[in-house]
Amino acid sequence: MNQIVTTIATSLAHLVLVLAIAPLVTGVVRKTKARFQNRRGASVLQPYFDLAKLFTKEVVVSSVASWLFQATPYLVFGSMLVIALLVPTVITPVPLHWVGDIITVIYLFALGRFFIALAGLDTGSAFGGLGSSREMSIASIVEPAMMLAIFTASVTAGSTNLSIVVERLSASPLAMMNPAHLLAFAGLFIVMIAETGRIPVDNPATHLELTMIHEAMILEYSGRYLALIEWASQIKLVVFLALLSNMFFPVGMAATWSPWALTVGVGAFCLKVTVLAVIVAVIESMNAKLRLFRVPELLMVAFILSLLALILYFIIGA
Amino acid sequence: MSPTHIQSIGLLIDICAAAILVTAFLIVSSRNLGFYIRLFALQSIFLGLVALLVVIGYGEMHILIAAVLTIVVKAVAIPIVLTKMIDRIQVQKEVGFSINITVSLLLCGGMVIVADSVAQSILAVQEGGGSAVSRVLSVSIALMLIGLFIMTTRKKALTQIIGLLTMENGVFLSGLSITYGMPLIVEVGIFFDILIAVLILGVFVFRINKTFESINIDALRSLRH
């Protein structure tokens, strides 16, 4: 009984941390971008204010929309919450690590994407359908690349359970420098850019019909539904940054619940995520969005990098 | 030398080999001629690093000169020559593909697998295989195949030069991996050969451009008429 209570309490703490820092990470990316454009930019806390405002606003739903349209925000947000519970952030193993492994995480991402694409089609607006079809065609290349990259890491560690992968990797620092591992990191980084809808694949700041992908699908949403979806995509960014930093460079992660280890863990996590967020912002500032027909080429590079990683693992070995 | 020392040298060689392979794939994935040249320079730097690591890890001093030559000739001299050539003929983009980029990348991925199976059969008969350098053999064969692939599927004369140079890098790397490099006199001969070849090809490309107002080798067909 006591164990159940601790598991629930620690899981909640873990979840609250991810939920709480998600808007901040987006804020850091936006602030860095603004600095690059010689603007002062909004405060890094602005995404919190945006969410708070959206939650108090009235919801407007199209009269032709079905229940699917209203259920989707909760489904998307829910799948992100479950993913956030499974991905190690500051401590490993995560309290609920036995619930699901990497494959569960990949399919939960797919579940969220599937419903958001359906919701895009549901209102019958032309933009929604356009966004959904683009999102799905990109996803068809992104998903295999993501699986290959993640499987390379799990082959190196000998397990598909995220917490065990992280644990085994932090036990052997030399494996982090394995070329297969570095290539898989590069592959997953491109996948992250595509999955979170950032430049050069998608532009999160635009509502121009020629360029938007993710924004086109959620164009009909307003009020608390929009807030949930925005928050979910912010969590997605954090989860991907956590995957990138902890699956490939699990330095400084806490292994016990002692206060000192936790402090180091939180510090290391914040540092790694901030560094990656700044890198994302720098890439966004230095590149223009790719033409839609060029996107598959970039994603194919990610796929090939991940494939090479897996091949190199067997050529060179670990 | 201590075993951990050898092991870390081996790891560094593996990383450099992976980087060489990645640059080859990036050449296949891009269409910017300037980018090809920078990638080739980067590839040559990593190749020079592998040679240096062989010097440090296995005490093969005669490779040192080859390593320095690789960096000076392939990473500095040839890229400068090629960049000047682009500036003179004012061509920036590769547009003629017989196979599009996405399919090219997949085919090259397949070539790495083929190269590995070929390399395994070579290493099986070689004695004392399994050292860090001999593992690089698969990468070197893959590099040769990708170089050949670039030469056959791209239509700009300059891209074909890059393909040739990539193949040459693969040959050098395979020499390194099987026998710790060829005799110095052979290596120096090859470097000189490559440098002169690039200079002559450069003049050639310039002439082709002047005559046909394009460096698209398809234009050469009009010579038949």
Coordinates of C-alpha atoms in Angstrom, one line a residue:
Chain A
M1 CA 0.0 0.0 0.0
N2 CA 2.7 2.3 1.1
Q3 CA 4.6 1.6 -2.1
I4 CA 1.6 2.5 -4.3
V5 CA 1.3 5.8 -2.6
T6 CA 5.0 6.6 -3.1
T7 CA 4.8 5.6 -6.8
I8 CA 1.8 7.8 -7.3
A9 CA 3.4 10.7 -5.4
T10 CA 6.7 10.5 -7.2
S11 CA 5.1 10.1 -10.6
L12 CA 3.0 13.2 -10.0
A13 CA 6.0 15.2 -9.0
H14 CA 7.8 14.0 -12.2
L15 CA 4.7 14.9 -14.3
V16 CA 4.3 18.4 -12.6
L17 CA 8.0 19.2 -13.4
V18 CA 7.5 18.4 -17.1
L19 CA 4.2 20.3 -17.3
A20 CA 5.6 23.3 -15.5
I21 CA 8.8 23.7 -17.5
A22 CA 7.2 23.0 -20.9
P23 CA 6.0 26.6 -21.6
L24 CA 9.3 28.0 -20.2
V25 CA 11.3 26.0 -22.8
T26 CA 9.2 27.4 -25.6
G27 CA 9.7 30.8 -24.1
V28 CA 13.5 30.3 -24.2
V29 CA 13.4 29.3 -27.8
R30 CA 11.3 32.3 -28.7
K31 CA 13.6 34.7 -26.7
T32 CA 16.7 33.3 -28.4
K33 CA 15.1 33.8 -31.8
A34 CA 14.1 37.3 -30.9
R35 CA 17.7 38.1 -29.8
F36 CA 19.0 36.8 -33.1
Q37 CA 16.6 39.1 -35.0
N38 CA 17.9 42.0 -32.9
R39 CA 14.6 42.3 -31.0
R40 CA 14.2 42.4 -27.3
G41 CA 11.4 39.8 -27.6
A42 CA 8.7 38.9 -25.1
S43 CA 9.6 37.6 -21.6
V44 CA 10.5 33.9 -21.4
L45 CA 7.3 33.7 -19.2
Q46 CA 5.0 34.8 -22.0
P47 CA 3.9 31.3 -23.0
Y48 CA 2.5 30.9 -19.4
F49 CA 0.5 34.1 -19.8
D50 CA -0.8 33.0 -23.2
L51 CA -1.9 29.7 -21.8
A52 CA -3.6 31.3 -18.8
K53 CA -5.5 33.7 -21.1
L54 CA -6.6 31.0 -23.5
F55 CA -8.0 28.9 -20.6
T56 CA -10.3 31.7 -19.6
K57 CA -11.5 32.5 -23.1
E58 CA -14.8 31.3 -24.6
V59 CA -14.7 28.2 -26.9
V60 CA -16.1 28.6 -30.4
V61 CA -17.0 25.3 -32.1
S62 CA -18.1 25.0 -35.7
S63 CA -21.7 23.9 -36.1
V64 CA -20.6 21.0 -38.4
A65 CA -18.0 19.7 -36.0
S66 CA -18.6 16.3 -34.5
W67 CA -17.7 15.0 -31.0
L68 CA -14.3 14.1 -32.4
F69 CA -13.4 17.8 -32.6
Q70 CA -14.1 18.3 -28.9
A71 CA -12.5 15.0 -27.8
T72 CA -9.2 15.5 -29.7
P73 CA -7.6 18.2 -27.4
Y74 CA -8.1 15.9 -24.4
L75 CA -6.7 12.8 -26.3
V76 CA -3.7 14.7 -27.5
F77 CA -3.0 16.2 -24.1
G78 CA -3.5 12.8 -22.5
S79 CA -1.2 11.0 -24.7
M80 CA 1.5 13.6 -24.1
L81 CA 1.0 13.2 -20.3
V82 CA 1.5 9.4 -20.6
I83 CA 4.7 10.0 -22.6
A84 CA 5.9 12.5 -20.1
L85 CA 5.5 9.8 -17.4
L86 CA 7.6 7.3 -19.3
V87 CA 10.5 9.5 -20.5
P88 CA 13.2 9.8 -17.9
T89 CA 14.0 13.5 -17.1
V90 CA 15.9 14.0 -13.9
I91 CA 15.7 10.5 -12.3
T92 CA 16.1 7.0 -13.6
P93 CA 14.3 4.7 -13.5
V94 CA 11.1 6.7 -13.6
P95 CA 8.6 5.5 -11.1
L96 CA 6.3 4.0 -13.8
H97 CA 9.0 2.6 -16.0
W98 CA 7.3 -0.8 -16.2
V99 CA 4.2 0.6 -17.8
G100 CA 5.6 0.9 -21.3
D101 CA 8.8 1.1 -23.3
I102 CA 10.1 3.0 -26.3
I103 CA 7.6 1.4 -28.7
T104 CA 4.7 2.6 -26.5
V105 CA 6.1 6.1 -26.7
I106 CA 6.4 6.0 -30.5
Y107 CA 2.8 4.8 -30.8
L108 CA 1.5 7.4 -28.3
F109 CA 3.0 10.1 -30.5
A110 CA 1.3 8.5 -33.5
L111 CA -2.0 8.4 -31.6
G112 CA -1.9 12.1 -30.8
R113 CA -1.0 12.9 -34.4
F114 CA -3.8 10.6 -35.8
F115 CA -6.5 12.4 -33.8
I116 CA -5.2 15.9 -34.5
A117 CA -5.2 15.0 -38.2
L118 CA -8.8 13.7 -37.9
A119 CA -9.8 16.9 -36.1
G120 CA -8.3 18.9 -38.8
L121 CA -10.5 17.2 -41.3
D122 CA -13.6 17.2 -39.1
T123 CA -14.6 20.8 -39.4
G124 CA -14.5 20.6 -43.2
S125 CA -12.3 23.7 -43.6
A126 CA -10.0 23.6 -46.5
F127 CA -7.0 24.5 -44.4
G128 CA -7.6 21.7 -41.9
G129 CA -7.6 19.0 -44.6
L130 CA -4.5 20.5 -46.2
G131 CA -2.6 20.5 -42.9
S132 CA -3.7 17.0 -42.1
S133 CA -2.6 15.6 -45.4
R134 CA 0.8 17.3 -45.1
E135 CA 1.3 16.2 -41.6
M136 CA 0.5 12.6 -42.5
S137 CA 2.8 12.5 -45.5
I138 CA 5.7 13.9 -43.4
A139 CA 4.9 11.5 -40.6
S140 CA 5.2 8.6 -43.0
I141 CA 8.9 9.3 -43.3
V142 CA 9.5 10.7 -39.9
E143 CA 8.3 7.6 -38.0
P144 CA 10.6 5.0 -39.5
A145 CA 13.5 7.4 -39.0
M146 CA 12.6 7.9 -35.4
M147 CA 12.2 4.2 -34.8
L148 CA 15.6 3.4 -36.4
A149 CA 17.3 6.1 -34.3
I150 CA 15.7 4.9 -31.1
F151 CA 16.3 1.3 -31.8
T152 CA 20.0 2.0 -32.4
A153 CA 20.1 3.3 -28.8
S154 CA 18.2 0.3 -27.5
V155 CA 20.4 -2.1 -29.4
T156 CA 23.5 -0.5 -27.8
A157 CA 21.9 -0.8 -24.4
G158 CA 20.3 -4.2 -25.0
S159 CA 16.7 -3.1 -23.9
T160 CA 13.8 -1.2 -25.2
N161 CA 12.8 0.1 -21.8
L162 CA 13.8 3.8 -21.7
S163 CA 14.8 3.8 -18.1
I164 CA 17.0 0.8 -18.5
V165 CA 18.6 2.2 -21.7
V166 CA 19.5 5.4 -19.8
E167 CA 20.8 3.4 -16.8
R168 CA 23.0 1.2 -18.8
L169 CA 24.4 4.1 -20.8
S170 CA 25.3 6.2 -17.8
A171 CA 27.1 3.1 -16.5
S172 CA 29.4 3.1 -19.5
P173 CA 30.4 6.6 -20.6
L174 CA 32.5 5.2 -23.5
A175 CA 29.4 3.9 -25.2
M176 CA 28.2 7.5 -25.5
M177 CA 31.0 8.3 -27.9
N178 CA 30.2 5.2 -30.1
P179 CA 29.8 6.5 -33.7
A180 CA 26.6 4.6 -34.1
H181 CA 25.3 6.4 -31.1
L182 CA 26.4 9.8 -32.4
L183 CA 24.7 9.2 -35.8
A184 CA 21.5 8.1 -34.2
F185 CA 21.6 11.3 -32.1
A186 CA 21.9 13.4 -35.3
G187 CA 19.1 11.4 -36.9
L188 CA 16.8 11.8 -34.0
F189 CA 17.6 15.6 -33.8
I190 CA 16.3 16.1 -37.4
V191 CA 13.3 13.9 -36.4
M192 CA 12.7 16.2 -33.4
I193 CA 12.7 19.3 -35.6
A194 CA 10.1 17.7 -37.9
E195 CA 8.0 16.3 -35.1
T196 CA 7.8 19.5 -33.1
G197 CA 7.0 21.4 -36.3
R198 CA 9.9 23.8 -36.3
I199 CA 11.9 25.5 -39.1
P200 CA 13.1 24.2 -41.6
V201 CA 10.3 21.7 -41.8
D202 CA 7.4 23.8 -40.5
N203 CA 7.1 27.3 -39.1
P204 CA 5.3 27.5 -35.7
A205 CA 4.9 31.3 -36.0
T206 CA 3.1 31.5 -39.3
H207 CA -0.5 31.4 -40.5
L208 CA 0.3 31.6 -44.1
E209 CA -1.6 28.9 -46.0
L210 CA 1.3 28.0 -48.3
T211 CA 3.6 27.1 -45.5
M212 CA 1.8 26.0 -42.4
I213 CA 1.4 22.3 -41.5
H214 CA 0.7 21.9 -37.8
E215 CA -1.0 25.3 -37.5
A216 CA -3.3 24.5 -40.3
M217 CA -4.8 21.5 -38.5
I218 CA -5.5 23.5 -35.3
L219 CA -6.7 26.6 -37.0
E220 CA -10.3 26.0 -35.9
Y221 CA -9.5 25.6 -32.3
S222 CA -10.0 28.3 -29.7
G223 CA -10.2 28.9 -26.0
R224 CA -9.3 26.1 -23.6
Y225 CA -9.1 23.5 -26.5
L226 CA -6.4 25.6 -28.2
A227 CA -4.7 26.0 -24.8
L228 CA -4.6 22.2 -24.3
I229 CA -3.2 21.6 -27.8
E230 CA -0.6 24.4 -27.5
W231 CA 0.4 23.0 -24.1
A232 CA 0.6 19.5 -25.5
S233 CA 3.0 20.7 -28.3
Q234 CA 5.1 22.5 -25.7
I235 CA 5.3 19.3 -23.7
K236 CA 6.2 17.4 -26.9
L237 CA 9.2 19.7 -27.4
V238 CA 10.4 19.1 -23.8
V239 CA 9.9 15.3 -24.1
F240 CA 11.9 15.2 -27.3
L241 CA 14.7 17.3 -25.8
A242 CA 14.6 15.0 -22.8
L243 CA 14.8 11.9 -25.1
L244 CA 17.7 13.5 -27.0
S245 CA 19.7 14.5 -24.0
N246 CA 19.0 11.5 -21.7
M247 CA 19.1 8.7 -24.2
F248 CA 22.3 9.8 -25.7
F249 CA 24.1 11.8 -23.0
P250 CA 22.7 10.7 -19.6
V251 CA 25.2 12.7 -17.6
G252 CA 24.3 13.8 -14.1
M253 CA 21.0 11.9 -13.9
A254 CA 19.9 11.1 -10.4
A255 CA 19.7 7.4 -9.5
T256 CA 18.3 7.7 -6.0
W257 CA 15.8 10.0 -4.4
S258 CA 18.4 11.7 -2.1
P259 CA 18.1 15.5 -2.1
W260 CA 21.7 16.0 -3.4
A261 CA 21.3 13.6 -6.3
L262 CA 17.9 15.2 -7.2
T263 CA 19.4 18.7 -7.1
V264 CA 22.2 17.6 -9.5
G265 CA 19.7 15.8 -11.7
V266 CA 17.4 18.8 -12.0
G267 CA 20.4 21.1 -12.6
A268 CA 21.8 18.8 -15.3
F269 CA 18.4 18.4 -16.9
C270 CA 17.7 22.1 -17.1
L271 CA 21.2 22.7 -18.5
K272 CA 20.9 20.1 -21.2
V273 CA 17.4 21.1 -22.2
T274 CA 18.4 24.8 -22.3
V275 CA 21.4 24.1 -24.5
L276 CA 19.4 22.0 -26.9
A277 CA 16.6 24.6 -27.0
V278 CA 19.1 27.3 -27.8
I279 CA 20.6 25.1 -30.6
V280 CA 17.0 24.7 -32.0
A281 CA 16.6 28.5 -31.9
V282 CA 19.9 29.0 -33.6
I283 CA 19.0 26.6 -36.4
E284 CA 15.7 28.3 -36.8
S285 CA 17.3 31.7 -37.1
M286 CA 20.0 30.6 -39.6
N287 CA 17.7 28.7 -42.0
A288 CA 14.7 29.5 -44.1
K289 CA 11.8 27.1 -44.2
L290 CA 12.3 24.4 -46.8
R291 CA 9.9 24.2 -49.7
L292 CA 7.4 21.4 -49.0
F293 CA 8.7 19.2 -51.8
R294 CA 12.2 19.5 -50.4
V295 CA 11.1 18.3 -46.9
P296 CA 11.2 14.6 -47.8
E297 CA 14.9 15.0 -48.8
L298 CA 15.8 16.4 -45.3
L299 CA 13.8 13.7 -43.6
M300 CA 15.4 11.1 -45.8
V301 CA 18.8 12.3 -44.5
A302 CA 17.5 11.7 -41.0
F303 CA 16.3 8.2 -42.0
I304 CA 19.7 7.4 -43.7
L305 CA 21.6 8.7 -40.7
S306 CA 19.6 6.4 -38.4
L307 CA 20.0 3.5 -40.8
L308 CA 23.8 4.2 -41.0
A309 CA 23.9 4.3 -37.2
L310 CA 22.3 0.8 -37.1
I311 CA 24.6 -0.6 -39.9
L312 CA 27.7 0.9 -38.2
Y313 CA 26.7 -0.7 -34.9
F314 CA 27.0 -4.0 -36.6
I315 CA 30.1 -3.2 -38.7
I316 CA 32.1 -1.6 -35.9
G317 CA 30.3 -3.1 -32.9
A318 CA 30.2 -1.7 -29.5
Chain B
M1 CA 51.3 0.8 -25.5
S2 CA 48.5 0.0 -23.0
P3 CA 45.4 -1.8 -24.2
T4 CA 43.1 1.1 -23.0
H5 CA 45.2 3.4 -25.1
I6 CA 44.8 1.2 -28.2
Q7 CA 41.1 1.0 -27.4
S8 CA 40.6 4.8 -27.2
I9 CA 42.6 5.2 -30.5
G10 CA 40.3 2.6 -32.0
L11 CA 37.2 4.5 -30.8
L12 CA 38.5 7.8 -32.3
I13 CA 39.2 6.0 -35.6
D14 CA 35.7 4.6 -35.6
I15 CA 34.3 8.1 -35.0
C16 CA 36.4 9.6 -37.9
A17 CA 35.3 6.8 -40.2
A18 CA 31.7 7.4 -39.4
A19 CA 32.2 11.1 -40.0
I20 CA 33.8 10.3 -43.4
L21 CA 30.8 8.2 -44.3
V22 CA 28.4 11.0 -43.2
T23 CA 30.2 13.6 -45.4
A24 CA 29.8 11.2 -48.4
F25 CA 26.1 10.9 -47.7
L26 CA 25.7 14.7 -47.3
I27 CA 27.4 15.2 -50.7
V28 CA 24.7 12.8 -52.2
S29 CA 22.0 14.7 -50.3
S30 CA 22.9 18.2 -51.5
R31 CA 22.7 20.1 -54.7
N32 CA 24.9 23.1 -53.9
L33 CA 28.3 22.9 -55.7
G34 CA 30.1 25.1 -53.1
F35 CA 28.7 22.8 -50.3
Y36 CA 30.2 19.7 -52.1
I37 CA 33.6 21.3 -52.0
R38 CA 33.4 22.2 -48.4
L39 CA 32.2 18.7 -47.5
F40 CA 35.0 17.1 -49.5
A41 CA 37.5 19.3 -47.6
L42 CA 35.9 18.1 -44.3
Q43 CA 36.1 14.5 -45.5
S44 CA 39.7 14.9 -46.3
I45 CA 40.4 16.4 -42.9
F46 CA 38.8 13.4 -41.2
L47 CA 40.8 11.1 -43.5
G48 CA 44.0 12.9 -42.5
L49 CA 43.0 12.4 -38.8
V50 CA 42.5 8.6 -39.4
A51 CA 46.0 8.5 -40.9
L52 CA 47.4 10.5 -37.9
L53 CA 45.7 8.1 -35.5
V54 CA 47.3 5.2 -37.3
V55 CA 50.7 6.9 -36.8
I56 CA 50.0 7.4 -33.1
G57 CA 48.4 4.1 -32.4
Y58 CA 50.4 1.7 -34.5
G59 CA 53.7 3.6 -34.8
E60 CA 53.8 3.6 -38.6
M61 CA 55.9 6.7 -39.0
H62 CA 55.9 6.7 -42.9
I63 CA 52.2 7.5 -42.8
L64 CA 52.8 10.8 -41.1
I65 CA 53.9 12.4 -44.4
A66 CA 50.9 10.9 -46.2
A67 CA 48.7 12.3 -43.4
V68 CA 50.1 15.8 -43.7
L69 CA 49.9 15.6 -47.5
T70 CA 46.3 14.5 -47.3
I71 CA 45.4 17.6 -45.3
V72 CA 47.5 20.0 -47.3
V73 CA 46.6 18.7 -50.8
K74 CA 43.0 17.4 -50.4
A75 CA 41.7 19.6 -47.6
V76 CA 43.3 22.9 -48.7
A77 CA 44.8 22.9 -52.2
I78 CA 42.2 21.0 -54.2
P79 CA 39.2 22.8 -52.5
I80 CA 40.8 26.2 -53.3
V81 CA 41.3 25.2 -57.0
L82 CA 37.7 24.0 -57.2
T83 CA 36.3 27.1 -55.5
K84 CA 38.1 29.3 -57.9
M85 CA 36.7 27.3 -60.8
I86 CA 33.1 27.7 -59.5
D87 CA 33.7 31.5 -59.2
R88 CA 35.0 31.6 -62.8
I89 CA 32.2 29.6 -64.4
Q90 CA 29.4 31.0 -62.2
V91 CA 27.6 27.8 -61.6
Q92 CA 26.2 27.1 -58.2
K93 CA 23.6 24.4 -58.4
E94 CA 23.6 20.8 -59.5
V95 CA 20.3 20.4 -61.4
G96 CA 20.8 17.3 -63.6
F97 CA 20.0 14.2 -61.7
S98 CA 19.5 10.8 -63.4
I99 CA 18.1 9.6 -60.0
N100 CA 16.5 11.9 -57.5
I101 CA 18.0 12.6 -54.1
T102 CA 15.7 10.6 -52.0
V103 CA 16.2 7.4 -54.0
S104 CA 20.0 8.1 -54.3
L105 CA 20.3 8.2 -50.5
L106 CA 18.4 4.9 -50.2
L107 CA 20.6 3.3 -52.8
C108 CA 23.8 4.6 -51.1
G109 CA 22.5 3.1 -47.8
G110 CA 22.2 -0.2 -49.6
M111 CA 25.7 0.2 -50.9
V112 CA 27.1 0.4 -47.4
I113 CA 25.5 -3.0 -46.6
V114 CA 27.0 -4.4 -49.8
A115 CA 30.4 -2.9 -49.0
D116 CA 30.3 -4.4 -45.5
S117 CA 29.6 -7.9 -46.9
V118 CA 32.4 -7.6 -49.4
A119 CA 34.8 -6.3 -46.6
Q120 CA 33.9 -9.1 -44.3
S121 CA 34.9 -11.7 -47.0
I122 CA 38.2 -9.9 -47.5
L123 CA 38.9 -9.6 -43.8
A124 CA 38.0 -13.3 -43.3
V125 CA 41.1 -14.4 -45.3
Q126 CA 43.4 -11.7 -43.9
E127 CA 45.5 -12.6 -40.9
G128 CA 45.4 -10.5 -37.8
G129 CA 42.1 -8.9 -38.8
G130 CA 39.8 -7.3 -36.2
S131 CA 42.0 -4.4 -35.3
A132 CA 40.3 -1.0 -35.2
V133 CA 41.8 0.0 -38.6
S134 CA 40.7 -3.1 -40.4
R135 CA 37.1 -2.5 -39.3
V136 CA 37.3 0.7 -41.4
L137 CA 37.6 -1.4 -44.6
S138 CA 33.8 -1.5 -45.0
V139 CA 33.6 2.2 -44.8
S140 CA 36.4 2.6 -47.4
I141 CA 34.7 0.3 -49.9
A142 CA 31.4 2.1 -49.3
L143 CA 33.2 5.4 -50.0
M144 CA 34.5 4.0 -53.3
L145 CA 31.0 2.8 -54.3
I146 CA 29.4 6.1 -53.3
G147 CA 32.0 8.1 -55.3
L148 CA 31.3 5.9 -58.3
F149 CA 27.6 6.5 -57.8
I150 CA 28.1 10.3 -57.7
M151 CA 30.1 10.1 -60.9
T152 CA 27.4 8.1 -62.7
T153 CA 24.3 9.8 -61.6
R154 CA 25.2 13.5 -61.6
K155 CA 25.5 15.5 -64.7
K156 CA 27.7 18.5 -63.9
A157 CA 31.3 18.0 -64.7
L158 CA 32.4 19.5 -61.3
T159 CA 30.2 17.0 -59.4
Q160 CA 31.9 14.2 -61.3
I161 CA 35.3 15.5 -60.1
I162 CA 34.0 15.4 -56.5
G163 CA 32.9 11.8 -57.1
L164 CA 36.3 10.9 -58.4
L165 CA 38.0 12.5 -55.4
T166 CA 35.6 10.7 -53.1
M167 CA 36.6 7.4 -54.7
E168 CA 40.2 8.3 -54.3
N169 CA 39.7 9.0 -50.6
G170 CA 38.1 5.5 -50.4
V171 CA 41.2 4.0 -52.0
F172 CA 43.5 5.7 -49.6
L173 CA 41.4 4.7 -46.6
S174 CA 41.3 1.0 -47.7
G175 CA 45.1 1.1 -48.1
L176 CA 45.3 2.4 -44.6
S177 CA 43.0 -0.2 -43.2
I178 CA 44.5 -3.3 -44.8
T179 CA 48.2 -2.6 -44.8
Y180 CA 48.6 0.6 -42.7
G181 CA 49.2 2.6 -45.9
M182 CA 51.1 2.0 -49.1
P183 CA 54.8 2.7 -49.4
L184 CA 55.6 6.4 -49.2
I185 CA 56.8 6.7 -52.8
V186 CA 53.4 5.4 -54.0
E187 CA 51.4 7.7 -51.8
V188 CA 53.4 10.7 -52.9
G189 CA 52.9 9.7 -56.5
I190 CA 49.2 9.4 -56.0
F191 CA 48.9 12.8 -54.3
F192 CA 50.8 14.4 -57.1
D193 CA 48.7 12.6 -59.6
I194 CA 45.4 13.7 -58.0
L195 CA 46.5 17.3 -57.8
I196 CA 47.6 17.5 -61.4
A197 CA 44.4 15.6 -62.4
V198 CA 42.2 18.2 -60.6
L199 CA 44.1 21.1 -62.3
I200 CA 43.7 19.5 -65.7
L201 CA 40.1 18.7 -65.1
G202 CA 39.6 22.2 -63.9
V203 CA 40.9 23.6 -67.2
F204 CA 38.8 21.0 -69.0
V205 CA 35.6 22.0 -67.2
F206 CA 36.4 25.7 -68.0
R207 CA 36.8 24.9 -71.7
I208 CA 33.7 22.8 -71.8
N209 CA 31.8 25.7 -70.2
K210 CA 33.2 28.1 -72.7
T211 CA 32.3 25.9 -75.7
F212 CA 28.9 24.7 -74.6
E213 CA 28.0 27.5 -72.2
S214 CA 27.1 24.8 -69.7
I215 CA 29.1 22.2 -67.7
N216 CA 26.3 19.7 -68.2
I217 CA 28.0 16.7 -69.7
D218 CA 24.9 15.9 -71.7
A219 CA 25.8 18.9 -73.9
L220 CA 28.9 16.9 -75.1
R221 CA 26.5 14.7 -77.1
S222 CA 26.1 17.5 -79.6
L223 CA 29.7 16.9 -80.7
R224 CA 28.4 13.9 -82.6
H225 CA 26.5 16.0 -85.1

